[in-house]
PDB file of C-alpha atoms in Angstrom:
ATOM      1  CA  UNK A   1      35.185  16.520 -16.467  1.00 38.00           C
ATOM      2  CA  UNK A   2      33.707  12.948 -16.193  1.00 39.00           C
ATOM      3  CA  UNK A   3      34.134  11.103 -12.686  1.00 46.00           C
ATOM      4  CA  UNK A   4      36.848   8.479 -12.215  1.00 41.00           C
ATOM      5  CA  UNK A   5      35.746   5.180 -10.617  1.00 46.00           C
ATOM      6  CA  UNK A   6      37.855   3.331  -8.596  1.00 46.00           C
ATOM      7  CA  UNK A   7      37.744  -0.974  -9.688  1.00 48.00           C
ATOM      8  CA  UNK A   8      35.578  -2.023  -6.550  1.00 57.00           C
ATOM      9  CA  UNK A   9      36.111  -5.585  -5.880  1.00 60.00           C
ATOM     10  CA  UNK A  10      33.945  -7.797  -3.131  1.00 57.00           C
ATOM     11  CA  UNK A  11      35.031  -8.011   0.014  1.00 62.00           C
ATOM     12  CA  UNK A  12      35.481 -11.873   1.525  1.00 60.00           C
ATOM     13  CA  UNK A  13      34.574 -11.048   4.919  1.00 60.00           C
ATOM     14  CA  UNK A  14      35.706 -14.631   7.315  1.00 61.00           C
ATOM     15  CA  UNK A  15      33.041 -16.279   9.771  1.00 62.00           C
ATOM     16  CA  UNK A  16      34.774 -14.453  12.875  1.00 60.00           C
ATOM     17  CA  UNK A  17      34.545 -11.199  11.391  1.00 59.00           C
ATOM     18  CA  UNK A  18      30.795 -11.989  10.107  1.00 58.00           C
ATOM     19  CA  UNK A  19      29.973 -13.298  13.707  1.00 57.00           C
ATOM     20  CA  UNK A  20      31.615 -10.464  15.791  1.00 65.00           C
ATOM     21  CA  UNK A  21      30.847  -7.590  13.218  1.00 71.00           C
ATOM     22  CA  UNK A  22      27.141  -7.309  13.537  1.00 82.00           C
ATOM     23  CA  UNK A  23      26.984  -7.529  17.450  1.00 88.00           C
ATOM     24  CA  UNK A  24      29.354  -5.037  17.521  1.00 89.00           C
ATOM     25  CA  UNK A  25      27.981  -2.038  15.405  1.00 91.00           C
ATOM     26  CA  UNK A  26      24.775  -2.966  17.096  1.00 93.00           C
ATOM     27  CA  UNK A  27      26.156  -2.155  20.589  1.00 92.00           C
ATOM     28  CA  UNK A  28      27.800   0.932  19.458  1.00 93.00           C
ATOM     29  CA  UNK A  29      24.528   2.072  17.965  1.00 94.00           C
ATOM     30  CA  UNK A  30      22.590   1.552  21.129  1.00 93.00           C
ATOM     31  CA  UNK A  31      25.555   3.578  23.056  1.00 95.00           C
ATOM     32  CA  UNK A  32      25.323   6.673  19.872  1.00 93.00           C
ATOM     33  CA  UNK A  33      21.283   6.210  20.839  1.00 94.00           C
ATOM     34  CA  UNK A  34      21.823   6.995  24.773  1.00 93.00           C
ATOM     35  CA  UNK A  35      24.947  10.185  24.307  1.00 94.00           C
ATOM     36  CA  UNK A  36      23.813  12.101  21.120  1.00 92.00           C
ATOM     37  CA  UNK A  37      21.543  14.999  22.123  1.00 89.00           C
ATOM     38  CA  UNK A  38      19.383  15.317  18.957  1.00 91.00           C
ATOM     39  CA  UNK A  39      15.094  15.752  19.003  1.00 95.00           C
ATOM     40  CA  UNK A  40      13.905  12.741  18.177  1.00 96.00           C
ATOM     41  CA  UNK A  41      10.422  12.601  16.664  1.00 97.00           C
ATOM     42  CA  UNK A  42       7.881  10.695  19.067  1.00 95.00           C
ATOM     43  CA  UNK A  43       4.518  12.727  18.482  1.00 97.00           C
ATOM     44  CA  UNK A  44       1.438  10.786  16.813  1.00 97.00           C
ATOM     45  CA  UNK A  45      -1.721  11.904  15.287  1.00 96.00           C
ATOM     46  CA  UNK A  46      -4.557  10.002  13.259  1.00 92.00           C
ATOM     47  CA  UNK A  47      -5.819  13.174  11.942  1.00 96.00           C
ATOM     48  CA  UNK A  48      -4.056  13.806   8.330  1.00 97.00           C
ATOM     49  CA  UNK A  49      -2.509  17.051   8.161  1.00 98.00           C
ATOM     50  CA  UNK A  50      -3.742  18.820   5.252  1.00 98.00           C
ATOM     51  CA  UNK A  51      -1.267  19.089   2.746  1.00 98.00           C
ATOM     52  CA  UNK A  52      -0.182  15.900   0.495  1.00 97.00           C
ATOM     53  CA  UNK A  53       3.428  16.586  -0.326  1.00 98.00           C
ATOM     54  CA  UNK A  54       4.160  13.259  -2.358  1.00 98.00           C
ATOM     55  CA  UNK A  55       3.062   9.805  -2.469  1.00 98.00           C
ATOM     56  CA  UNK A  56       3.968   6.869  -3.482  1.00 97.00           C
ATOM     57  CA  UNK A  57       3.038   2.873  -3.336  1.00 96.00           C
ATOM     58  CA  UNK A  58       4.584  -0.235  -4.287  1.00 95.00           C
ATOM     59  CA  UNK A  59       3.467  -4.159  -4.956  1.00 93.00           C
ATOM     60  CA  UNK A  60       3.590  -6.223  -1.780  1.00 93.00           C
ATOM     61  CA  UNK A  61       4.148  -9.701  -3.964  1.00 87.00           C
ATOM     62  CA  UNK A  62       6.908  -9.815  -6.887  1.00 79.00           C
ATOM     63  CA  UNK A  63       7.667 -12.961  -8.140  1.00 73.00           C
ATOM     64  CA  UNK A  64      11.844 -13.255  -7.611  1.00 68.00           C
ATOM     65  CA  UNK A  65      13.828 -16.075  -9.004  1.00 67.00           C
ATOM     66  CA  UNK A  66      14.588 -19.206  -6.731  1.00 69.00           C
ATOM     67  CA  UNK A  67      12.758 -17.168  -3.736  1.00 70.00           C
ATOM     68  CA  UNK A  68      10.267 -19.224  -2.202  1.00 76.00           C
ATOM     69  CA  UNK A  69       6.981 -17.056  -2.332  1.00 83.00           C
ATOM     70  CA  UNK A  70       5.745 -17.579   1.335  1.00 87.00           C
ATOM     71  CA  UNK A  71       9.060 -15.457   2.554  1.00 85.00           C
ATOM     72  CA  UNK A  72       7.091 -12.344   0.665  1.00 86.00           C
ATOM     73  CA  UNK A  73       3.754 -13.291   1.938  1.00 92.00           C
ATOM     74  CA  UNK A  74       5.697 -13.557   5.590  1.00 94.00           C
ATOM     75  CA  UNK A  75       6.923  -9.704   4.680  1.00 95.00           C
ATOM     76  CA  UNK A  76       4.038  -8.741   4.623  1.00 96.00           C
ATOM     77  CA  UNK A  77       3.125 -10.093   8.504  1.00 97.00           C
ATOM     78  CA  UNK A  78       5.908  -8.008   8.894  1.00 97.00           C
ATOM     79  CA  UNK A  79       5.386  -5.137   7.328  1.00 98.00           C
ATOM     80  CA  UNK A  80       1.851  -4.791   8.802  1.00 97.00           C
ATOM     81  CA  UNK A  81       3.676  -4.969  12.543  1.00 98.00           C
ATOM     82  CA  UNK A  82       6.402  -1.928  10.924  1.00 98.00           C
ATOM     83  CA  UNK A  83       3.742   0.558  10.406  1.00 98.00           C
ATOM     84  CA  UNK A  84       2.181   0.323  13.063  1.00 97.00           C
ATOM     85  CA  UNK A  85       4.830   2.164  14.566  1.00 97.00           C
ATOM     86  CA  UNK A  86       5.434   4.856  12.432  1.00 98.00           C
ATOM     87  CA  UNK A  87       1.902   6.037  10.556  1.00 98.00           C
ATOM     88  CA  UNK A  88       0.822   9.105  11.498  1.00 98.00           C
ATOM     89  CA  UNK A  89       4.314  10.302  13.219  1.00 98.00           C
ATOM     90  CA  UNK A  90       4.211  14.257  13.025  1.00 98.00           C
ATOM     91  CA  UNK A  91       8.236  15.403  13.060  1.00 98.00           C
ATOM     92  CA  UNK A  92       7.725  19.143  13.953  1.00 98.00           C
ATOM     93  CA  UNK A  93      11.013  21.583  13.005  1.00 98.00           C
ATOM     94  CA  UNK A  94      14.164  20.519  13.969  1.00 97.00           C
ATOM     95  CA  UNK A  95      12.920  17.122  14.822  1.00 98.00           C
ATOM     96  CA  UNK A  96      14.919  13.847  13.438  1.00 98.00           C
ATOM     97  CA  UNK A  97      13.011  10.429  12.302  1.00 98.00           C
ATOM     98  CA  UNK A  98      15.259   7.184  12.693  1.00 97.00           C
ATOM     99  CA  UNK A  99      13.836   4.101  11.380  1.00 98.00           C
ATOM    100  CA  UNK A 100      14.780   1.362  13.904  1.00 97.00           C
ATOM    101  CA  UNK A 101      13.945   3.870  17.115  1.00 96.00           C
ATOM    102  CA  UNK A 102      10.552   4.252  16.128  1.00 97.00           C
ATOM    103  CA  UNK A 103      10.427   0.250  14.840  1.00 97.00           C
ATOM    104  CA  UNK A 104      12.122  -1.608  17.420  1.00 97.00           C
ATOM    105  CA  UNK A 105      13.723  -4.917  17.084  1.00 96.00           C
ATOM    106  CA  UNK A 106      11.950  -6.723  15.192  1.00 96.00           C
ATOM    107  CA  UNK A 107      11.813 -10.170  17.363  1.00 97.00           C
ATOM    108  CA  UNK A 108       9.510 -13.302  17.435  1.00 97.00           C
ATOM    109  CA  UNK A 109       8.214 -12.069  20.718  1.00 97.00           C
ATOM    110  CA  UNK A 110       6.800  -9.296  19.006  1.00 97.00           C
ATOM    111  CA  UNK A 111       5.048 -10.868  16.165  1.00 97.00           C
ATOM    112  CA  UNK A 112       8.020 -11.029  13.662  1.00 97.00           C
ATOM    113  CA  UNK A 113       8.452 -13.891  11.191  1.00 96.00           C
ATOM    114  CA  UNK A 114      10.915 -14.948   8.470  1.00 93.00           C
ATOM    115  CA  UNK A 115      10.903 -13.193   5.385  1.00 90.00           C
ATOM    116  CA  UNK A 116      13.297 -12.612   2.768  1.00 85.00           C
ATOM    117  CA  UNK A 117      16.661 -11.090   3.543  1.00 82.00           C
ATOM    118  CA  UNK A 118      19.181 -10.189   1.357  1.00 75.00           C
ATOM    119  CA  UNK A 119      22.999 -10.981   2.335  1.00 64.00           C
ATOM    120  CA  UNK A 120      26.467 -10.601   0.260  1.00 60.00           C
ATOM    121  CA  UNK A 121      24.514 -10.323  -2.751  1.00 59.00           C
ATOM    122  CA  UNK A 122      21.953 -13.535  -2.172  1.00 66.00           C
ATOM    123  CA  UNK A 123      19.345 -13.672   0.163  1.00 73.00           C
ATOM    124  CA  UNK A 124      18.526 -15.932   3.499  1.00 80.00           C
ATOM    125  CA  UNK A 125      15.569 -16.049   5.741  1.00 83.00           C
ATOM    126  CA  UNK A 126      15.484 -14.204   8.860  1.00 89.00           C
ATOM    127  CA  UNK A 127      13.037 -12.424  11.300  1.00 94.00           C
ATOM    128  CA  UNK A 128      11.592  -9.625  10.468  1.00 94.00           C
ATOM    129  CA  UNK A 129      12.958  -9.554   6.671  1.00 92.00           C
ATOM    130  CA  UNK A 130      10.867  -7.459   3.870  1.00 92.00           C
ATOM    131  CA  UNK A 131      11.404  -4.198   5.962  1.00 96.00           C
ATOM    132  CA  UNK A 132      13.788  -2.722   3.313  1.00 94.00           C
ATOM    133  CA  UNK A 133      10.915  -2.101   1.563  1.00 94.00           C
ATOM    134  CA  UNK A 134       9.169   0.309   4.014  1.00 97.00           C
ATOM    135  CA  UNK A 135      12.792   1.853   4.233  1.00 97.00           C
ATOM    136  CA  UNK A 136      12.867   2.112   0.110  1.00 95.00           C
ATOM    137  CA  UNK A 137       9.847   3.709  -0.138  1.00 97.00           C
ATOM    138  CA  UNK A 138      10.192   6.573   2.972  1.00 98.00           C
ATOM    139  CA  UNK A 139      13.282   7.220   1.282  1.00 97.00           C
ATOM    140  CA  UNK A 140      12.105   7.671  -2.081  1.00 97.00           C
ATOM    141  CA  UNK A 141       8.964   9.666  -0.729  1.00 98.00           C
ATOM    142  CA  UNK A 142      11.571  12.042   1.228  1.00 98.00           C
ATOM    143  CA  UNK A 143      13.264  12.441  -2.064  1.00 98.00           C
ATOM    144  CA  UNK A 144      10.498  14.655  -2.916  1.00 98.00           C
ATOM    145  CA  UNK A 145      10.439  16.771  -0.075  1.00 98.00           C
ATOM    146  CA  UNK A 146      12.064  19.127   1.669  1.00 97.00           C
ATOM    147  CA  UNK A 147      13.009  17.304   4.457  1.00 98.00           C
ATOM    148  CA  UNK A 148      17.130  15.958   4.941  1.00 98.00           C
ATOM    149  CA  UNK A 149      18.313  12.904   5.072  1.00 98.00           C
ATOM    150  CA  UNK A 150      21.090  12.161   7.435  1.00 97.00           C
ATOM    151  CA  UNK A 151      22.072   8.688   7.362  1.00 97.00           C
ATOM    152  CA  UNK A 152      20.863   6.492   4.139  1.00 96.00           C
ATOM    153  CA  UNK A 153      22.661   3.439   3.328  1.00 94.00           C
ATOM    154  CA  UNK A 154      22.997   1.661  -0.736  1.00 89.00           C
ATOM    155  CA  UNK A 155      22.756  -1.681  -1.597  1.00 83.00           C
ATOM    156  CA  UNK A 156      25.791  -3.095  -2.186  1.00 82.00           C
ATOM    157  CA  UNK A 157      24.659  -5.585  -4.566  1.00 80.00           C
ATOM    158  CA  UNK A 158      22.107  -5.344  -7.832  1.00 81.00           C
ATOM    159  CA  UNK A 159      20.392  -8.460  -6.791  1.00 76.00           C
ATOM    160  CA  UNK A 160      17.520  -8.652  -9.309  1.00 72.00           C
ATOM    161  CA  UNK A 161      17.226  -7.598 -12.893  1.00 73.00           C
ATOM    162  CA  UNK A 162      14.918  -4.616 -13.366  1.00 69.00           C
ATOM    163  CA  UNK A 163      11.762  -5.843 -14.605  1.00 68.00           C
ATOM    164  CA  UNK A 164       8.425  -4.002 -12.805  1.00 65.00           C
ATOM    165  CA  UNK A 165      11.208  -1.807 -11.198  1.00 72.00           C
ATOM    166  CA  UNK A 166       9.277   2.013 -11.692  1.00 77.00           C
ATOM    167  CA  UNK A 167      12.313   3.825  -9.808  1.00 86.00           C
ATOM    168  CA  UNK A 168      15.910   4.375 -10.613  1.00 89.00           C
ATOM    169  CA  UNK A 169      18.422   1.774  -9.493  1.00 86.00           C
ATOM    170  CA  UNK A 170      20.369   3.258  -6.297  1.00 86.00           C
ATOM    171  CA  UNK A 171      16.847   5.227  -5.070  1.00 89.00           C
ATOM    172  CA  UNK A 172      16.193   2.732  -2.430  1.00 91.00           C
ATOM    173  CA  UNK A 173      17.801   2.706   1.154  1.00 94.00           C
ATOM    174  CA  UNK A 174      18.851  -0.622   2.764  1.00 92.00           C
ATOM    175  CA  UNK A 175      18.142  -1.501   6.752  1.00 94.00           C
ATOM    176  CA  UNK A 176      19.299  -3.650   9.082  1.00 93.00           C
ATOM    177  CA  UNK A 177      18.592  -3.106  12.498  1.00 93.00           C
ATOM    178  CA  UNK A 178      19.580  -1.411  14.782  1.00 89.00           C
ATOM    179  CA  UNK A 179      23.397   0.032  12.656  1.00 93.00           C
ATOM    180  CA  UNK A 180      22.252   0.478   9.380  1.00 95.00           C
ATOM    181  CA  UNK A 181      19.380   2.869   9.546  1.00 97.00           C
ATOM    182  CA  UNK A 182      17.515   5.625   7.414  1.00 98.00           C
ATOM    183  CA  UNK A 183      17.334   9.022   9.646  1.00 98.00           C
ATOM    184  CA  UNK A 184      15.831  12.454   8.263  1.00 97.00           C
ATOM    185  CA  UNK A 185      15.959  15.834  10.203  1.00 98.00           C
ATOM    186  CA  UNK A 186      13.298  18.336   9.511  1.00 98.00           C
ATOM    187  CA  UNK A 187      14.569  21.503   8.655  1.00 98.00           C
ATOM    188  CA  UNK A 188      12.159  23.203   7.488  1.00 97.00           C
ATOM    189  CA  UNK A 189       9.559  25.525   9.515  1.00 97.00           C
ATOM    190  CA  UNK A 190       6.353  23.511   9.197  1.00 97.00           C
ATOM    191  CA  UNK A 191       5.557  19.919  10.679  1.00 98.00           C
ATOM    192  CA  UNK A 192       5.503  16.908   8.539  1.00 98.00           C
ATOM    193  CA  UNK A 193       3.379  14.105   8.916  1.00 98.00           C
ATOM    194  CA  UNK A 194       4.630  10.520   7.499  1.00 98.00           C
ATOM    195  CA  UNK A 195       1.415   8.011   6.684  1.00 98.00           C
ATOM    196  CA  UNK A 196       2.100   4.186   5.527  1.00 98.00           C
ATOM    197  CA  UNK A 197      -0.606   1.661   5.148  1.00 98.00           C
ATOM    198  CA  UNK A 198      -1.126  -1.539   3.255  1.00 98.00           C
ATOM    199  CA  UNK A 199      -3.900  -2.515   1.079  1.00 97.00           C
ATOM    200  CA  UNK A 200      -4.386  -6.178  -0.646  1.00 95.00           C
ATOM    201  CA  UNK A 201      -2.372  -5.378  -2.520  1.00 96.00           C
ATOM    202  CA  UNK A 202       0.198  -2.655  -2.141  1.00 97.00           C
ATOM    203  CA  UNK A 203       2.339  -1.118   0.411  1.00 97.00           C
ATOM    204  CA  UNK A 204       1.216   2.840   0.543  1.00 98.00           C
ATOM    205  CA  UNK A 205       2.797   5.736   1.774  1.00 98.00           C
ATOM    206  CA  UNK A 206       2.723   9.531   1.677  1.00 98.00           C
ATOM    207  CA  UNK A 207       4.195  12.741   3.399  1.00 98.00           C
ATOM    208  CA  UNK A 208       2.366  15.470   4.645  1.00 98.00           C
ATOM    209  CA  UNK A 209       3.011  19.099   6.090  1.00 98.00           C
ATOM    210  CA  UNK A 210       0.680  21.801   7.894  1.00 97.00           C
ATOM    211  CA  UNK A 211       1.925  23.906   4.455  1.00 96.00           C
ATOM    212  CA  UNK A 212       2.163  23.368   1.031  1.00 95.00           C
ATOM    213  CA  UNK A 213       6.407  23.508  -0.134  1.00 95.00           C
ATOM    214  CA  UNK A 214       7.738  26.287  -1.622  1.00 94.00           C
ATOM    215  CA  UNK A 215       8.765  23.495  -4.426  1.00 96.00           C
ATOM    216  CA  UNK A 216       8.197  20.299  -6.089  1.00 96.00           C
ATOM    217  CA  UNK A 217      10.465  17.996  -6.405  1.00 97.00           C
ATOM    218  CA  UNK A 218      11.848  15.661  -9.679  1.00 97.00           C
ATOM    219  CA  UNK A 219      14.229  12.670  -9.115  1.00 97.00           C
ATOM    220  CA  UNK A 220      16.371  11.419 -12.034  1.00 96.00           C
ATOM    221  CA  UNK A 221      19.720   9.293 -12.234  1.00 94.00           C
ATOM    222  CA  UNK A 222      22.327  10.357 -14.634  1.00 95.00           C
ATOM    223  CA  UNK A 223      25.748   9.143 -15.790  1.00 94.00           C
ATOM    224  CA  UNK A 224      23.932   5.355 -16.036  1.00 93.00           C
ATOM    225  CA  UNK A 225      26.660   2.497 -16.420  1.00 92.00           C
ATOM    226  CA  UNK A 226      28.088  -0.479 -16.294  1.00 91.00           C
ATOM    227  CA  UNK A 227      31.255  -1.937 -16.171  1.00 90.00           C
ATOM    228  CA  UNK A 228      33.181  -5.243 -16.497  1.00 89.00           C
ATOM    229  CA  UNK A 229      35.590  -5.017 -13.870  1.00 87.00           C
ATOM    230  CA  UNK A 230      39.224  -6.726 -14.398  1.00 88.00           C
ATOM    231  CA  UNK A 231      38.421  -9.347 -11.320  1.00 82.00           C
ATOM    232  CA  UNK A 232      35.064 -10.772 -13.937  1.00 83.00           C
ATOM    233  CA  UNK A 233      32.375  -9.305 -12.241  1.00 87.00           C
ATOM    234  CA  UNK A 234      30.282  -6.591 -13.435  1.00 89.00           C
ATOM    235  CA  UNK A 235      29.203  -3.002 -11.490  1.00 92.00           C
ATOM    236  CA  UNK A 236      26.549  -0.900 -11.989  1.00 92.00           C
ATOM    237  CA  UNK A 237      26.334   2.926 -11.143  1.00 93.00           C
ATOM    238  CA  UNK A 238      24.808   6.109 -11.776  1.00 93.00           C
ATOM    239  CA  UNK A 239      24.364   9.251  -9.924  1.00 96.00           C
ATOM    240  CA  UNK A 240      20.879  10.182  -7.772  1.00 96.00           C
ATOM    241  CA  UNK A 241      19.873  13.983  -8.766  1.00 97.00           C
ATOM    242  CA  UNK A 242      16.694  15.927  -8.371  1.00 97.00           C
ATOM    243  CA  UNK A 243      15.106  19.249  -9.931  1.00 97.00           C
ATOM    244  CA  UNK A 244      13.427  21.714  -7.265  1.00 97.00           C
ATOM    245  CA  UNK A 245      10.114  22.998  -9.276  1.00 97.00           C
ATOM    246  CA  UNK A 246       8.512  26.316  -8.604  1.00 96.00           C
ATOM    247  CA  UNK A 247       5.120  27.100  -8.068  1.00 92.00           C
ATOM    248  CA  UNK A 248       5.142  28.706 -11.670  1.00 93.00           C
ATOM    249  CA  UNK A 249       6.811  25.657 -13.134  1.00 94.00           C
ATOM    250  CA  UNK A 250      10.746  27.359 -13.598  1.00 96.00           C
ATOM    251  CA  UNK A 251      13.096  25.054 -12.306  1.00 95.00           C
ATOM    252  CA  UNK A 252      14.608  26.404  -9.332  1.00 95.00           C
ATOM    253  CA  UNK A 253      17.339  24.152  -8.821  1.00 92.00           C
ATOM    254  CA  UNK A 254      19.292  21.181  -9.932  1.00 96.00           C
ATOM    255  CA  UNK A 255      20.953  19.624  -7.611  1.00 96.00           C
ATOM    256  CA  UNK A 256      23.260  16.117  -6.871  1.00 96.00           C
ATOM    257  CA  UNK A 257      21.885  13.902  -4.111  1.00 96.00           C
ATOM    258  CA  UNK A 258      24.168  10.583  -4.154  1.00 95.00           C
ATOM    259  CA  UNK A 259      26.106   8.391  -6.108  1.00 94.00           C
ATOM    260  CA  UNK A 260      25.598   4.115  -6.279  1.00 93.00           C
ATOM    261  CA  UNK A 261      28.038   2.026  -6.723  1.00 91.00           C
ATOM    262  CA  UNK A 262      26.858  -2.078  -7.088  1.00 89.00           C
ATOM    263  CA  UNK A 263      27.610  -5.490  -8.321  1.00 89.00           C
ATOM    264  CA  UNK A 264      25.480  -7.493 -10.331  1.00 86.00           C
ATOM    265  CA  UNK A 265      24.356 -10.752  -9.149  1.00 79.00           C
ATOM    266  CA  UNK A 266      23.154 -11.565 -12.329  1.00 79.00           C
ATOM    267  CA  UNK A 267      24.533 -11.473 -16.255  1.00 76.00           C
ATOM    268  CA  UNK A 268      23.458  -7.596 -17.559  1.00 77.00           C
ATOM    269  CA  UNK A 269      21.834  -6.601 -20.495  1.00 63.00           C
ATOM    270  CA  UNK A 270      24.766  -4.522 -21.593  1.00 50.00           C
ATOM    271  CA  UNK A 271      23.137  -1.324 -23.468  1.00 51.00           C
ATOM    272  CA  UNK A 272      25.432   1.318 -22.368  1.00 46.00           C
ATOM    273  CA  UNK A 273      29.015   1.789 -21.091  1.00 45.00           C
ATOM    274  CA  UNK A 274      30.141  -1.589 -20.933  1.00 43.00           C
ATOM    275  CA  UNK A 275      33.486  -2.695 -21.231  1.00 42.00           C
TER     276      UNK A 275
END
């Protein structure tokens, strides 16, 4: 039986509830941060641990439409500050990672500068933007591990078409700090080491363990589309899956990760499903 999907139409959020919304969550984050009783991972160690699980890297400049190229070359100030902070974090068994407790705020103070941040489906300047894409790609790397994700949130909006994009739409995880964050929770019985870097010209990352996984791991999207919706504008969606590999190349598993759910900020190429 195919899935029904509900017409999702924009919000128009008003200036009071954009003003007093953020400050909010944030404060109710910091107050989750000081009651909830779970490990957090604080351990660091600049000695690899031997075992590559995946790895991944993506370009540091992409040349966006109407974005004013020194907000990417500011990301990458900014990214440079982010990983500092998190390469070579060891999250032993039973251990979570959260993104903005290891981070921090990102703040002038600190280093921070403007880069691009995307908002209702545009972008803006703002301090510390760019991080999403240290967020994307721990995300996507923990896609092909064994580790558990606990809190991921989608982008709302399909901002930019998909040329140079090398991963499926919906495989990236948005951040904004401190109430929209990426967690994981090692469940496994090994420790796992996460390692980011840049280079000149890429922003690098892999995960390693103490032991090889049982499995390897395949991420696919299925059930692709896009829609015209009644209100004129057009979604996008598709399903996240993955297929657990053995060690003697049977697949194990095939299982459902997450579903996406978008709107276009820009006129689609319709191939497939659109009516």
């Amino acid at each position: 039986m195919g899935k029904t999907h509900l017409a999702v139409r924009p919000k128009q959020r008003s200036r009071l509830r954009l003003f007093a919304g953020k400050p909010y969550f944030i404060w109710k984050r910091y107050v989750k941060w000081l009651t909830e009783k779970k490990k957090v991972a604080n351990t660091f160690s600049r000695d690899a641990l031997p075992c590559k699980v995946f790895e991944h890297a993506t370009p540091l400049l992409r040349k966006l439409r109407k974005v004013d190229m020194q907000l990417q070359y500011n990301k990458i100030t900014n990214l440079r500050l982010a990983v500092q902070k998190l390469d070579g974090l060891i999250i032993k068994p039973g251990e979570t990672f959260s993104y903005w407790r290891r981070i921090g705020k990102p703040t002038r103070r600190k280093g921070y500068v403007d880069g691009m941040v995307l908002y209702y489906g545009g972008f803006k300047s703002g301090v510390g933007g760019g991080l999403c894409q240290l967020s994307n790609l721990i995300y996507w790397m923990t896609l092909h591990s064994p580790l558990t994700v606990t809190e991921r949130h989608r982008h709302s909006y399909d901002v930019f078409p998909d040329e140079q994009r090398t991963q499926p739409f919906g495989s990236g995880a948005t951040c904004s700090y401190n109430y929209l964050d990426l967690q994981l929770r090692n469940d496994t019985d090994t420790e796992y080491q996460l390692k980011v870097w840049l280079t000149d010209t890429h922003l690098h990352g892999e995960w390693r363990a103490a032991e090889p996984p049982l499995y390897t791991y395949e991420v696919y999207e299925s059930d692709h589309a896009i829609s015209l919706e009644p209100w004129g504008g057009y979604l996008r969606r598709n399903s996240i899956c993955r297929r657990l590999i053995a060690r003697d190349g049977s697949t194990a598993f095939d299982e459902y990760i997450t579903d996406n759910t978008a709107l276009m900020m820009y006129a689609p190429l319709l191939k497939e499903d659109a009516r």
